[in-house]
Amino acid sequence: MSISRKRVIKQRALEILLRLKRLYPDATCSLNYETPVQLLVATILSAQCTDERVNMVTPELFRRFPTAHDLAEADSDEIERLVRSTGFYRNKAKNIQAACRMIVTDFGGTVPRQMDALLKLPGVARKTANVVLAHAYGINAGVTVDTHVKRLSRRLGLTEQTEPVKIERNLMELLPQADWENWSIRLIYHGRAVCNARNPACDRCQLADLCPSVDLTKVTPPSPPAMILPQ
């Protein structure tokens, strides 16, 4: 890619970021949690599941097992029962308990603050690690790439990659580090509210003029100026 094209894409990304901040000024993580380990668990549960469903499940889960020690020593069948409605519950329960056991044995019961350490935990990839670091510790180590971020970043012409790690790398080059995580959250909000997968509402999208994928058939062109007849 030429330097001039990279510059154009970077300028587009920065303008999109500015507009997203204006559109969703109060956007924040929609998962409910009180501690880093609870955020870790909620994020693991959010895979292939809505945040709303996770927030329905976690109050009872965290009431019964509020800490990493509690989850590490819990009956696995009970964890499965409590998280069943989030889907893939056996694998999620297994990863949650294994991660908490490692947190207890290897990290003194505290969720680590380093990306490489987090990635050693069962069930934790960069998406989960980025969420935990940003929202539990205020550390922007990368850009969270979920299905919304992947889809919209490609639609907006900010990346041609299909693998989350490569998309993340592209976005990190385009955006200021301080905005890496709030970019993801606001793009997720926009994906849910406007740019959904099957039927994006291009006609009411505030990013339409910046989007190379815009469906022009959905966008109403501005009315021509009224003709003023001579008196």
CSV table of C-alpha atoms in Angstrom, one decimal, residues 26-145:
chain,number,residue,atom,x,y,z
A,26,ASP,CA,-21.3,7.8,27.2
A,27,ALA,CA,-20.5,4.4,25.6
A,28,THR,CA,-19.0,2.0,28.1
A,29,CYS,CA,-18.5,-1.7,28.7
A,30,SER,CA,-22.0,-3.2,29.0
A,31,LEU,CA,-21.0,-6.2,31.1
A,32,ASN,CA,-21.7,-5.9,34.8
A,33,TYR,CA,-18.9,-6.7,37.2
A,34,GLU,CA,-17.2,-5.5,40.4
A,35,THR,CA,-13.8,-7.0,40.2
A,36,PRO,CA,-11.2,-7.9,37.5
A,37,VAL,CA,-11.9,-11.6,37.9
A,38,GLN,CA,-15.7,-11.0,37.5
A,39,LEU,CA,-15.0,-9.0,34.3
A,40,LEU,CA,-12.8,-11.9,33.1
A,41,VAL,CA,-15.5,-14.4,33.7
A,42,ALA,CA,-18.2,-12.2,32.2
A,43,THR,CA,-16.1,-11.7,29.1
A,44,ILE,CA,-15.5,-15.4,28.7
A,45,LEU,CA,-19.2,-16.0,28.9
A,46,SER,CA,-19.9,-13.3,26.3
A,47,ALA,CA,-18.5,-15.4,23.5
A,48,GLN,CA,-21.3,-16.3,21.1
A,49,CYS,CA,-23.7,-14.7,23.5
A,50,THR,CA,-25.3,-11.3,24.1
A,51,ASP,CA,-24.1,-9.1,26.9
A,52,GLU,CA,-27.7,-8.9,28.1
A,53,ARG,CA,-27.9,-12.6,28.6
A,54,VAL,CA,-24.5,-12.6,30.4
A,55,ASN,CA,-25.8,-9.9,32.7
A,56,MET,CA,-28.8,-12.1,33.5
A,57,VAL,CA,-26.5,-15.0,34.5
A,58,THR,CA,-23.7,-13.4,36.4
A,59,PRO,CA,-25.5,-12.0,39.4
A,60,GLU,CA,-26.2,-15.5,40.8
A,61,LEU,CA,-22.9,-16.9,39.6
A,62,PHE,CA,-21.0,-14.1,41.4
A,63,ARG,CA,-23.2,-14.3,44.5
A,64,ARG,CA,-22.3,-17.9,44.8
A,65,PHE,CA,-18.7,-17.6,43.7
A,66,PRO,CA,-17.4,-14.0,44.0
A,67,THR,CA,-13.7,-14.6,43.9
A,68,ALA,CA,-11.1,-16.6,41.9
A,69,HIS,CA,-10.6,-18.8,44.9
A,70,ASP,CA,-14.3,-19.6,45.1
A,71,LEU,CA,-14.6,-20.4,41.4
A,72,ALA,CA,-11.4,-22.5,41.5
A,73,GLU,CA,-12.9,-24.7,44.3
A,74,ALA,CA,-16.5,-24.7,43.1
A,75,ASP,CA,-18.4,-27.8,41.9
A,76,SER,CA,-18.0,-27.8,38.1
A,77,ASP,CA,-21.6,-29.1,37.7
A,78,GLU,CA,-22.9,-26.1,39.5
A,79,ILE,CA,-20.9,-23.6,37.4
A,80,GLU,CA,-22.3,-25.4,34.3
A,81,ARG,CA,-25.8,-25.1,35.6
A,82,LEU,CA,-25.5,-21.4,36.4
A,83,VAL,CA,-24.0,-20.5,33.0
A,84,ARG,CA,-26.0,-22.9,30.8
A,85,SER,CA,-28.1,-20.3,29.1
A,86,THR,CA,-25.1,-18.5,27.6
A,87,GLY,CA,-24.4,-21.4,25.2
A,88,PHE,CA,-21.3,-23.7,25.0
A,89,TYR,CA,-21.7,-23.8,28.7
A,90,ARG,CA,-19.6,-26.9,29.4
A,91,ASN,CA,-16.5,-25.5,27.6
A,92,LYS,CA,-17.1,-22.0,29.2
A,93,ALA,CA,-17.4,-23.5,32.7
A,94,LYS,CA,-14.3,-25.6,32.2
A,95,ASN,CA,-12.3,-22.6,31.0
A,96,ILE,CA,-13.6,-20.3,33.8
A,97,GLN,CA,-12.6,-22.8,36.5
A,98,ALA,CA,-9.2,-23.6,34.9
A,99,ALA,CA,-8.4,-19.9,34.5
A,100,CYS,CA,-9.3,-19.2,38.1
A,101,ARG,CA,-7.2,-22.1,39.3
A,102,MET,CA,-4.2,-20.7,37.4
A,103,ILE,CA,-4.9,-17.2,38.8
A,104,VAL,CA,-4.8,-18.7,42.3
A,105,THR,CA,-1.8,-20.9,41.8
A,106,ASP,CA,0.4,-18.8,39.5
A,107,PHE,CA,-0.7,-15.2,40.2
A,108,GLY,CA,-1.6,-15.1,43.9
A,109,GLY,CA,-5.3,-14.9,43.3
A,110,THR,CA,-5.1,-11.7,41.3
A,111,VAL,CA,-5.9,-11.3,37.6
A,112,PRO,CA,-2.6,-10.4,35.9
A,113,ARG,CA,-2.1,-7.0,34.4
A,114,GLN,CA,0.2,-8.1,31.5
A,115,MET,CA,-1.0,-9.3,28.1
A,116,ASP,CA,1.4,-12.2,27.9
A,117,ALA,CA,0.3,-13.5,31.3
A,118,LEU,CA,-3.4,-13.2,30.5
A,119,LEU,CA,-3.0,-15.1,27.3
A,120,LYS,CA,-1.7,-18.1,29.4
A,121,LEU,CA,-5.1,-18.4,31.1
A,122,PRO,CA,-7.5,-21.1,29.6
A,123,GLY,CA,-10.2,-19.6,27.5
A,124,VAL,CA,-8.5,-16.2,27.1
A,125,ALA,CA,-7.4,-14.8,23.7
A,126,ARG,CA,-6.6,-11.2,22.8
A,127,LYS,CA,-10.2,-10.0,22.7
A,128,THR,CA,-10.8,-11.0,26.3
A,129,ALA,CA,-7.4,-9.9,27.5
A,130,ASN,CA,-7.9,-6.4,25.9
A,131,VAL,CA,-11.3,-6.0,27.6
A,132,VAL,CA,-9.9,-7.0,31.0
A,133,LEU,CA,-6.8,-4.8,30.7
A,134,ALA,CA,-8.7,-1.7,29.5
A,135,HIS,CA,-11.7,-1.8,31.8
A,136,ALA,CA,-10.3,-3.5,35.0
A,137,TYR,CA,-6.9,-1.7,34.9
A,138,GLY,CA,-7.1,1.2,32.5
A,139,ILE,CA,-4.4,-0.3,30.2
A,140,ASN,CA,-4.9,0.0,26.5
A,141,ALA,CA,-2.8,-2.8,25.3
A,142,GLY,CA,-4.6,-3.4,22.0
A,143,VAL,CA,-7.9,-3.0,20.1
A,144,THR,CA,-10.7,-5.4,21.0
A,145,VAL,CA,-11.9,-7.0,17.8
